[in-house]
mmCIF file with all atom_site columns, C-alpha atoms and ligand atoms in Angstrom:
data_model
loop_
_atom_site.group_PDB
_atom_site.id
_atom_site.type_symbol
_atom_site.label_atom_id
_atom_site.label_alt_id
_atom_site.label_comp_id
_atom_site.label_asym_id
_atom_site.label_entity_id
_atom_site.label_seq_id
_atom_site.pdbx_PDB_ins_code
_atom_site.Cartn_x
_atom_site.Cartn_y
_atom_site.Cartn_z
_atom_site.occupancy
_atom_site.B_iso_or_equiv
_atom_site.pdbx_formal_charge
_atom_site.auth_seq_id
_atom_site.auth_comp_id
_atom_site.auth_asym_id
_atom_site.auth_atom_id
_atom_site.pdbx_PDB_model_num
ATOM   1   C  CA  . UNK A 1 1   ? 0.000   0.000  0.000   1.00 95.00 ? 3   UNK A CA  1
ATOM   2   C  CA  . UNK A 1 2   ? 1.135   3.440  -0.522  1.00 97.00 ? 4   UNK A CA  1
ATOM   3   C  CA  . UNK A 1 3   ? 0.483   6.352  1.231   1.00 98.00 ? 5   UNK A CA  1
ATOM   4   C  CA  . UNK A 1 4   ? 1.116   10.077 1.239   1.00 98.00 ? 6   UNK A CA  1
ATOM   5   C  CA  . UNK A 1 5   ? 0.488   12.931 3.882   1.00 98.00 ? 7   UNK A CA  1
ATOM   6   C  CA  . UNK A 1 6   ? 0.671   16.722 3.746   1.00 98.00 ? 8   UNK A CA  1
ATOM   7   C  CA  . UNK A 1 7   ? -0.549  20.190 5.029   1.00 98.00 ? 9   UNK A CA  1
ATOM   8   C  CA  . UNK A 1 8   ? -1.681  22.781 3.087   1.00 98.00 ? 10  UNK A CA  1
ATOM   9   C  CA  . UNK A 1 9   ? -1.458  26.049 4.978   1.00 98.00 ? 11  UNK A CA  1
ATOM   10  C  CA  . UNK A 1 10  ? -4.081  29.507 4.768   1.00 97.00 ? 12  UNK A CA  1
ATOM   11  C  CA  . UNK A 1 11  ? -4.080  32.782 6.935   1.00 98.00 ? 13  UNK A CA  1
ATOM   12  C  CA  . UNK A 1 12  ? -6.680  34.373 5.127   1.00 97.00 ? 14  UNK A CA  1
ATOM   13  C  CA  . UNK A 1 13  ? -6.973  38.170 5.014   1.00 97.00 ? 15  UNK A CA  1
ATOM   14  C  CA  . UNK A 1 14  ? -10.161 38.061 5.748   1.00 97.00 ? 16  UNK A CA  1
ATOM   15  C  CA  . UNK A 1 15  ? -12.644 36.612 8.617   1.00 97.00 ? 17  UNK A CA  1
ATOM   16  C  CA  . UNK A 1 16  ? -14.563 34.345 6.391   1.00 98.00 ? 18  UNK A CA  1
ATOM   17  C  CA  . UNK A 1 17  ? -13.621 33.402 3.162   1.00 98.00 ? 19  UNK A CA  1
ATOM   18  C  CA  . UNK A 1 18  ? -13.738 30.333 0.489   1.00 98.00 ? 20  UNK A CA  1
ATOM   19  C  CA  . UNK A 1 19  ? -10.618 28.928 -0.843  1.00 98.00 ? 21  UNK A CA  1
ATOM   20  C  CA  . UNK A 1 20  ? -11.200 26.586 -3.899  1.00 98.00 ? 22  UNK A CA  1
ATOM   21  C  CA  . UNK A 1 21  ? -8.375  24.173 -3.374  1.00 98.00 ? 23  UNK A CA  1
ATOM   22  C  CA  . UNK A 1 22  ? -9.208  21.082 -5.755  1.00 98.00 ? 24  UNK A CA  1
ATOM   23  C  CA  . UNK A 1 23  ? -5.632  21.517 -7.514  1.00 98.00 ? 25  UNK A CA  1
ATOM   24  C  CA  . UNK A 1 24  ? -3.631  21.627 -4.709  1.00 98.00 ? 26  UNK A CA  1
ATOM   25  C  CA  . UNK A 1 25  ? -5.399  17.831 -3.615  1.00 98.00 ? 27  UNK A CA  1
ATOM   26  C  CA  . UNK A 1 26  ? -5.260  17.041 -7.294  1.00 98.00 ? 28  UNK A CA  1
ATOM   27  C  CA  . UNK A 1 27  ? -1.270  18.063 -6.918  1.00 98.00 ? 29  UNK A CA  1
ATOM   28  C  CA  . UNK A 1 28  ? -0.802  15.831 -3.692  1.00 98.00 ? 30  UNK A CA  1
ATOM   29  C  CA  . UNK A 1 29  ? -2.449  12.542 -5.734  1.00 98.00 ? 31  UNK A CA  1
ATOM   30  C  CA  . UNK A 1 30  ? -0.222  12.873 -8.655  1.00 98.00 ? 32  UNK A CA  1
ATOM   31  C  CA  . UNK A 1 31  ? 2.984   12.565 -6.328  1.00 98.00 ? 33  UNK A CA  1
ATOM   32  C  CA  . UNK A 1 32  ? 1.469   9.773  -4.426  1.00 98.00 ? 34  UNK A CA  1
ATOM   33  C  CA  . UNK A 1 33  ? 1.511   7.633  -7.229  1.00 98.00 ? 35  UNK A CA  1
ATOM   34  C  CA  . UNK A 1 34  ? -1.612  6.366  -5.805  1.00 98.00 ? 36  UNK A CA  1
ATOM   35  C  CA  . UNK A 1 35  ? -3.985  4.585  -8.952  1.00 98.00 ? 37  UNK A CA  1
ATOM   36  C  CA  . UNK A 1 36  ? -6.690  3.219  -6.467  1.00 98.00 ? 38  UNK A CA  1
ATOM   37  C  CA  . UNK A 1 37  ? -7.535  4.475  -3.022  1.00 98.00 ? 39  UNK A CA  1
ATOM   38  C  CA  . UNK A 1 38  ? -8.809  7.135  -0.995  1.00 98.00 ? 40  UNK A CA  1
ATOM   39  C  CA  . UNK A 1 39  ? -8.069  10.922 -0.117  1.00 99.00 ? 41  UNK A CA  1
ATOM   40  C  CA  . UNK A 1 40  ? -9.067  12.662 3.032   1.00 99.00 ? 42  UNK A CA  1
ATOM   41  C  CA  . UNK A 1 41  ? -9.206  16.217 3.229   1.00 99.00 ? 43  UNK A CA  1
ATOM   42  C  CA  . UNK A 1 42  ? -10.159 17.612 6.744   1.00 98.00 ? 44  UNK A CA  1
ATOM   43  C  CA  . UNK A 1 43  ? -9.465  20.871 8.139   1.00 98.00 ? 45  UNK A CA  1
ATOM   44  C  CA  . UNK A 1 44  ? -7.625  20.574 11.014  1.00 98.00 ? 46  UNK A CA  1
ATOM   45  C  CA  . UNK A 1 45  ? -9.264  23.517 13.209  1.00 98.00 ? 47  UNK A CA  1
ATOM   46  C  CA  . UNK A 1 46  ? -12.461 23.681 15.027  1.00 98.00 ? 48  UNK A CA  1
ATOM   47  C  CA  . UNK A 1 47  ? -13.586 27.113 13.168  1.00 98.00 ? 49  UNK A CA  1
ATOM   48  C  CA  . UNK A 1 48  ? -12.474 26.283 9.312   1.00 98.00 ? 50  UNK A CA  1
ATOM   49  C  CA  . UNK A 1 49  ? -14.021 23.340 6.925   1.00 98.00 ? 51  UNK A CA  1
ATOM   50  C  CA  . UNK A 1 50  ? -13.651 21.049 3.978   1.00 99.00 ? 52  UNK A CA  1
ATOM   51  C  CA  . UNK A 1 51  ? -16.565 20.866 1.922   1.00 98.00 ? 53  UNK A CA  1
ATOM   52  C  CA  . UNK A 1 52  ? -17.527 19.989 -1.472  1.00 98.00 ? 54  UNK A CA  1
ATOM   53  C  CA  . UNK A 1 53  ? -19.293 21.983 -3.596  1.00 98.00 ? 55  UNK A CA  1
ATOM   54  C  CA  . UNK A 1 54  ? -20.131 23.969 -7.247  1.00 98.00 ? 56  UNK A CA  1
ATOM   55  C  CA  . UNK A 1 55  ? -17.169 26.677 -7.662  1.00 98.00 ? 57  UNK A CA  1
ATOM   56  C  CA  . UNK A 1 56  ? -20.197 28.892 -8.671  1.00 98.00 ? 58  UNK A CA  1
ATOM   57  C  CA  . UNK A 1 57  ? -19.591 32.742 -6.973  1.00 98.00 ? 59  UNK A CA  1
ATOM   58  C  CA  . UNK A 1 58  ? -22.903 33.177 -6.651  1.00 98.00 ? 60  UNK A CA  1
ATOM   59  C  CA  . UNK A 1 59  ? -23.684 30.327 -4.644  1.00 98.00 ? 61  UNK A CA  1
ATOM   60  C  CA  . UNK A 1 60  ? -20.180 31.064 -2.157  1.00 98.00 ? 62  UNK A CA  1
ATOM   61  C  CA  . UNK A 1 61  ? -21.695 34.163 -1.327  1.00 98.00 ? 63  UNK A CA  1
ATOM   62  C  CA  . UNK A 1 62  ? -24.871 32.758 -0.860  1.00 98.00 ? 64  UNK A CA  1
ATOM   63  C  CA  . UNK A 1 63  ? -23.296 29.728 1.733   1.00 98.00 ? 65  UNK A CA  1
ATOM   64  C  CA  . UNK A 1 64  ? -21.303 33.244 3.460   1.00 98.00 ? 66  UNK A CA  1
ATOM   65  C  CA  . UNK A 1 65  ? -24.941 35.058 3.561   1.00 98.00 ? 67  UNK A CA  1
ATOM   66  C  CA  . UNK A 1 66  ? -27.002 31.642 4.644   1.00 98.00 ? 68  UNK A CA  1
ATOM   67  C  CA  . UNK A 1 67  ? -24.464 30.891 7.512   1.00 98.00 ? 69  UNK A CA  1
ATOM   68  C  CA  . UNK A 1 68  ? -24.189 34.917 8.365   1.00 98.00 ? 70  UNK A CA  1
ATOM   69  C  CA  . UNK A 1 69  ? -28.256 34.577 9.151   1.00 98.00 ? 71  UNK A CA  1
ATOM   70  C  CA  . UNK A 1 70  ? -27.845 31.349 10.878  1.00 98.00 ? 72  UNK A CA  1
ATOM   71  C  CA  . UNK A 1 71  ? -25.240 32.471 13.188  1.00 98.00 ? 73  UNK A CA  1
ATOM   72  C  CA  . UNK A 1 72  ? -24.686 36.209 12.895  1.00 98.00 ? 74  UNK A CA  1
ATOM   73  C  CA  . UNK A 1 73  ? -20.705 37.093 14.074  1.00 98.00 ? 75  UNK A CA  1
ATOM   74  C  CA  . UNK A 1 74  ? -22.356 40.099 16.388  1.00 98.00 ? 76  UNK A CA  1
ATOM   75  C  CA  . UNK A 1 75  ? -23.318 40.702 18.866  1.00 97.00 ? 77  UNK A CA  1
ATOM   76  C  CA  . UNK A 1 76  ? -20.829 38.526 20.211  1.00 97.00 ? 78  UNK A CA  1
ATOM   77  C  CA  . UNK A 1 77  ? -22.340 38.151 23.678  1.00 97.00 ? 79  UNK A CA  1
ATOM   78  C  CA  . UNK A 1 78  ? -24.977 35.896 21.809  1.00 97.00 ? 80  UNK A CA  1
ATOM   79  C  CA  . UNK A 1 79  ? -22.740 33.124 22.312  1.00 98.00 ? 81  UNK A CA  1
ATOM   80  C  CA  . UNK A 1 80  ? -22.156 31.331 25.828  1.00 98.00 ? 82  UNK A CA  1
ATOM   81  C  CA  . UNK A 1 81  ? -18.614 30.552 24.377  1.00 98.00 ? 83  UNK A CA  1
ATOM   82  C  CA  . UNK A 1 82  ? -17.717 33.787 24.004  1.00 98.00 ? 84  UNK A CA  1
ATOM   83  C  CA  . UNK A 1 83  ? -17.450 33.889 27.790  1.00 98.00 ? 85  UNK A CA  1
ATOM   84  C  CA  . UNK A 1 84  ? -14.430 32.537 27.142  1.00 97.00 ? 86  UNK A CA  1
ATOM   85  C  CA  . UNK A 1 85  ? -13.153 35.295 26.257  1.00 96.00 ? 87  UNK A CA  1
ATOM   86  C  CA  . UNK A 1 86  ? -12.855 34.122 22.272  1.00 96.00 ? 88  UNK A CA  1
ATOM   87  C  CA  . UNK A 1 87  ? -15.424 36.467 19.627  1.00 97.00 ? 89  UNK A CA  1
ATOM   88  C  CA  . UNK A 1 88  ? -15.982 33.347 17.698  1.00 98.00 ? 90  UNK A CA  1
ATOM   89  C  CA  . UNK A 1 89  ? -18.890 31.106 19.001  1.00 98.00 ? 91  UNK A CA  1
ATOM   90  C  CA  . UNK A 1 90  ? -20.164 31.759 15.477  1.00 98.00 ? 92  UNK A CA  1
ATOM   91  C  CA  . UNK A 1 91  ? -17.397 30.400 13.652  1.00 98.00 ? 93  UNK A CA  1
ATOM   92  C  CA  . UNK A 1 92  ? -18.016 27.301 15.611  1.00 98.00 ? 94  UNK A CA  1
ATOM   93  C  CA  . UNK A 1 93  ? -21.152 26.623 14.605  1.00 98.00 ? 95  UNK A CA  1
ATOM   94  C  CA  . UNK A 1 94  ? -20.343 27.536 11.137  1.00 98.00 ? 96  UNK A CA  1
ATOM   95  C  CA  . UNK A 1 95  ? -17.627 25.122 10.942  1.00 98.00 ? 97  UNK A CA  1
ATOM   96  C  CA  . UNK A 1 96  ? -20.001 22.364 12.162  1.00 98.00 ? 98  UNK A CA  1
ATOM   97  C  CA  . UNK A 1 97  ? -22.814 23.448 9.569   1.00 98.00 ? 99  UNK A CA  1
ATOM   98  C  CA  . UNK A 1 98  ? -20.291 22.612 7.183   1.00 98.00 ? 100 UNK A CA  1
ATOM   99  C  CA  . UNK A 1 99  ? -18.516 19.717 7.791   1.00 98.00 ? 101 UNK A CA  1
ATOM   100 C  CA  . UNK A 1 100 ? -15.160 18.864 9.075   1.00 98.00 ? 102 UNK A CA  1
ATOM   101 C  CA  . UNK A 1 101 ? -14.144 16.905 5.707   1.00 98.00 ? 103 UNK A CA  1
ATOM   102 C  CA  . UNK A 1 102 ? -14.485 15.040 2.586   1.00 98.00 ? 104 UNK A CA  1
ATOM   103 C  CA  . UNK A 1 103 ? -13.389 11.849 1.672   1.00 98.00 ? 105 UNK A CA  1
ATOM   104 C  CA  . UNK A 1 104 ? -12.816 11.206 -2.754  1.00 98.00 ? 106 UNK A CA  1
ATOM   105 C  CA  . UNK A 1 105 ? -12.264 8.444  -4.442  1.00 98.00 ? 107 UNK A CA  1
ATOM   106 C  CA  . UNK A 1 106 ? -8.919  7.838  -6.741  1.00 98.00 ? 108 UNK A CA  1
ATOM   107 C  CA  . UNK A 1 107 ? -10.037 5.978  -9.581  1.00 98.00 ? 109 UNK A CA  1
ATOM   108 C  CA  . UNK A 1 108 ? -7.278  5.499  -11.808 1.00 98.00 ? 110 UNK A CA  1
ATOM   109 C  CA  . UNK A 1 109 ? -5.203  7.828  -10.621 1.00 98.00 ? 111 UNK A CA  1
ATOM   110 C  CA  . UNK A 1 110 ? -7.775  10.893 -10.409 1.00 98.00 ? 112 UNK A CA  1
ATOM   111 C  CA  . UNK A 1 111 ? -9.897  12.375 -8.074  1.00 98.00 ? 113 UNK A CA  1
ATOM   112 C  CA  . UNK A 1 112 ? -13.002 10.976 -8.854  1.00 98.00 ? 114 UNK A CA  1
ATOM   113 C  CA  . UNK A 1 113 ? -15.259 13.628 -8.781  1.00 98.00 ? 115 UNK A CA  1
ATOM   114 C  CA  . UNK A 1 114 ? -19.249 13.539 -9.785  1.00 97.00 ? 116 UNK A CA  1
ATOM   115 C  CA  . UNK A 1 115 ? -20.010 17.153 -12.573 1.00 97.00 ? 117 UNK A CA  1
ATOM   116 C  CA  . UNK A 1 116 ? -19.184 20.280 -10.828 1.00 97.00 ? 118 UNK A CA  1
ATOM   117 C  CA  . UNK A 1 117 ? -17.840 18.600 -7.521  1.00 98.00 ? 119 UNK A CA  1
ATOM   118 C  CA  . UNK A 1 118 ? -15.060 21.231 -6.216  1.00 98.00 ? 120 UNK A CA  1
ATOM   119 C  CA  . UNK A 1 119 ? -12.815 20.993 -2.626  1.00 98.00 ? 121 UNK A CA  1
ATOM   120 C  CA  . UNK A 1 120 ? -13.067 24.432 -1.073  1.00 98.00 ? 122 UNK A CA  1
ATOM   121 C  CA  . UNK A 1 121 ? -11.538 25.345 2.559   1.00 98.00 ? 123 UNK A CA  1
ATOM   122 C  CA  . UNK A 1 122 ? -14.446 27.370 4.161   1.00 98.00 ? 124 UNK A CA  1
ATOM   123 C  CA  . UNK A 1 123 ? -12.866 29.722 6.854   1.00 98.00 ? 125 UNK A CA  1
ATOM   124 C  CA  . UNK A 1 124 ? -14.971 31.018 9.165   1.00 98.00 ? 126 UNK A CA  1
ATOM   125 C  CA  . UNK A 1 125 ? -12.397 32.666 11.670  1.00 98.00 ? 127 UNK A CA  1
ATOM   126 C  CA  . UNK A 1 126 ? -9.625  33.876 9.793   1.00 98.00 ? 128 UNK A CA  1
ATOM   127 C  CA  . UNK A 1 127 ? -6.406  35.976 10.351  1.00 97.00 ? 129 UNK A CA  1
ATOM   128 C  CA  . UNK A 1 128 ? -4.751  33.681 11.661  1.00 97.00 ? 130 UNK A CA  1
ATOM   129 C  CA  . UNK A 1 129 ? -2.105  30.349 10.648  1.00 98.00 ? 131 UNK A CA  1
ATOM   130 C  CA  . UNK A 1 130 ? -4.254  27.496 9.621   1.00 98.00 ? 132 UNK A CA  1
ATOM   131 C  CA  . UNK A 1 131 ? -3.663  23.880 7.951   1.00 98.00 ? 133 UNK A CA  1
ATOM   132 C  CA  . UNK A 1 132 ? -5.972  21.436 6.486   1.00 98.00 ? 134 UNK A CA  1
ATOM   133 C  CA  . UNK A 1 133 ? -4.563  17.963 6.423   1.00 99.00 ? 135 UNK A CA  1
ATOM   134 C  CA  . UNK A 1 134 ? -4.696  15.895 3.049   1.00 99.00 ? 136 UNK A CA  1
ATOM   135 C  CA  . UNK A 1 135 ? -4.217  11.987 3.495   1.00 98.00 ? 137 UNK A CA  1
ATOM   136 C  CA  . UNK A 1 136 ? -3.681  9.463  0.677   1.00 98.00 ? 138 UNK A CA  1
ATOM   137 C  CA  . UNK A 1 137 ? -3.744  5.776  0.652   1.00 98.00 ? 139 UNK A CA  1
ATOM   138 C  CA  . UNK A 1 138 ? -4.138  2.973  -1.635  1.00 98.00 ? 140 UNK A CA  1
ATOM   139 C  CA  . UNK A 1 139 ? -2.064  1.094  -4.382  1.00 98.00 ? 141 UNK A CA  1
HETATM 140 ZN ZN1 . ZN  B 2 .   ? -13.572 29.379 20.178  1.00 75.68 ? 215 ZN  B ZN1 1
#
């Protein structure tokens, strides 16, 4: 079996933000060498996600404006977590909304993706070092 790990890093400049990072998982199955097998994407913070989706602008802004009404950022003391001392209850909840990860198939060598399927990192409290972890396996 082979296997390949690495850690793509963000610090977006803004607070919440899509990243459309399909090539860069795309990049890390080519140097596996993997043909057939799985790859993991996961975001490896409790206020950013990995999600699949259309790379349609339109539809980013409305996830940003759908998860804005669901969980505004302000007022902050909304949130019990916020108690804390952190400002980002929301992104919490945001993060879980959208899912910690995906899991694609490699089918001969490819991600294999159904029409339109995209990876984007979904950051939901930004400014700050991040990493998302991308795991390979198979033969
Ligand atoms: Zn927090």
């Amino acid at each position: 079996m082979k296997s390949r790990t690495e850690y793509l890093e963000f610090n977006t400049g803004k607070r919440v933000d899509f990243i459309n990072i399909t090539d860069d998982v795309e990049e890390a199955v080519r140097k596996s060498g993997v043909r057939e097998g799985f790859c993991l994407v996961n975001a490896m913070h409790i206020t950013a996600s990995v999600f699949i989706n259309d790379a349609e602008e339109g539809l980013l802004q409305d996830f940003a404006k759908w998860l804005e009404a669901l969980a505004p950022h302000e007022p902050t003391t909304r949130y019990e977590h916020n108690l804390t001392g952190e400002v980002n209850g929301d992104a919490h909840i945001k993060r879980t909304v959208m899912g910690r990860e995906v899991v694609v198939a490699i089918t001969r060598g490819e991600l294999d993706f159904g029409p339109w399927e995209q990876i984007y990192y979904g950051e939901f409290d930004g400014r700050r070092p991040k990493r998302v972890l991308v795991k390979i396996i198979g033969e």
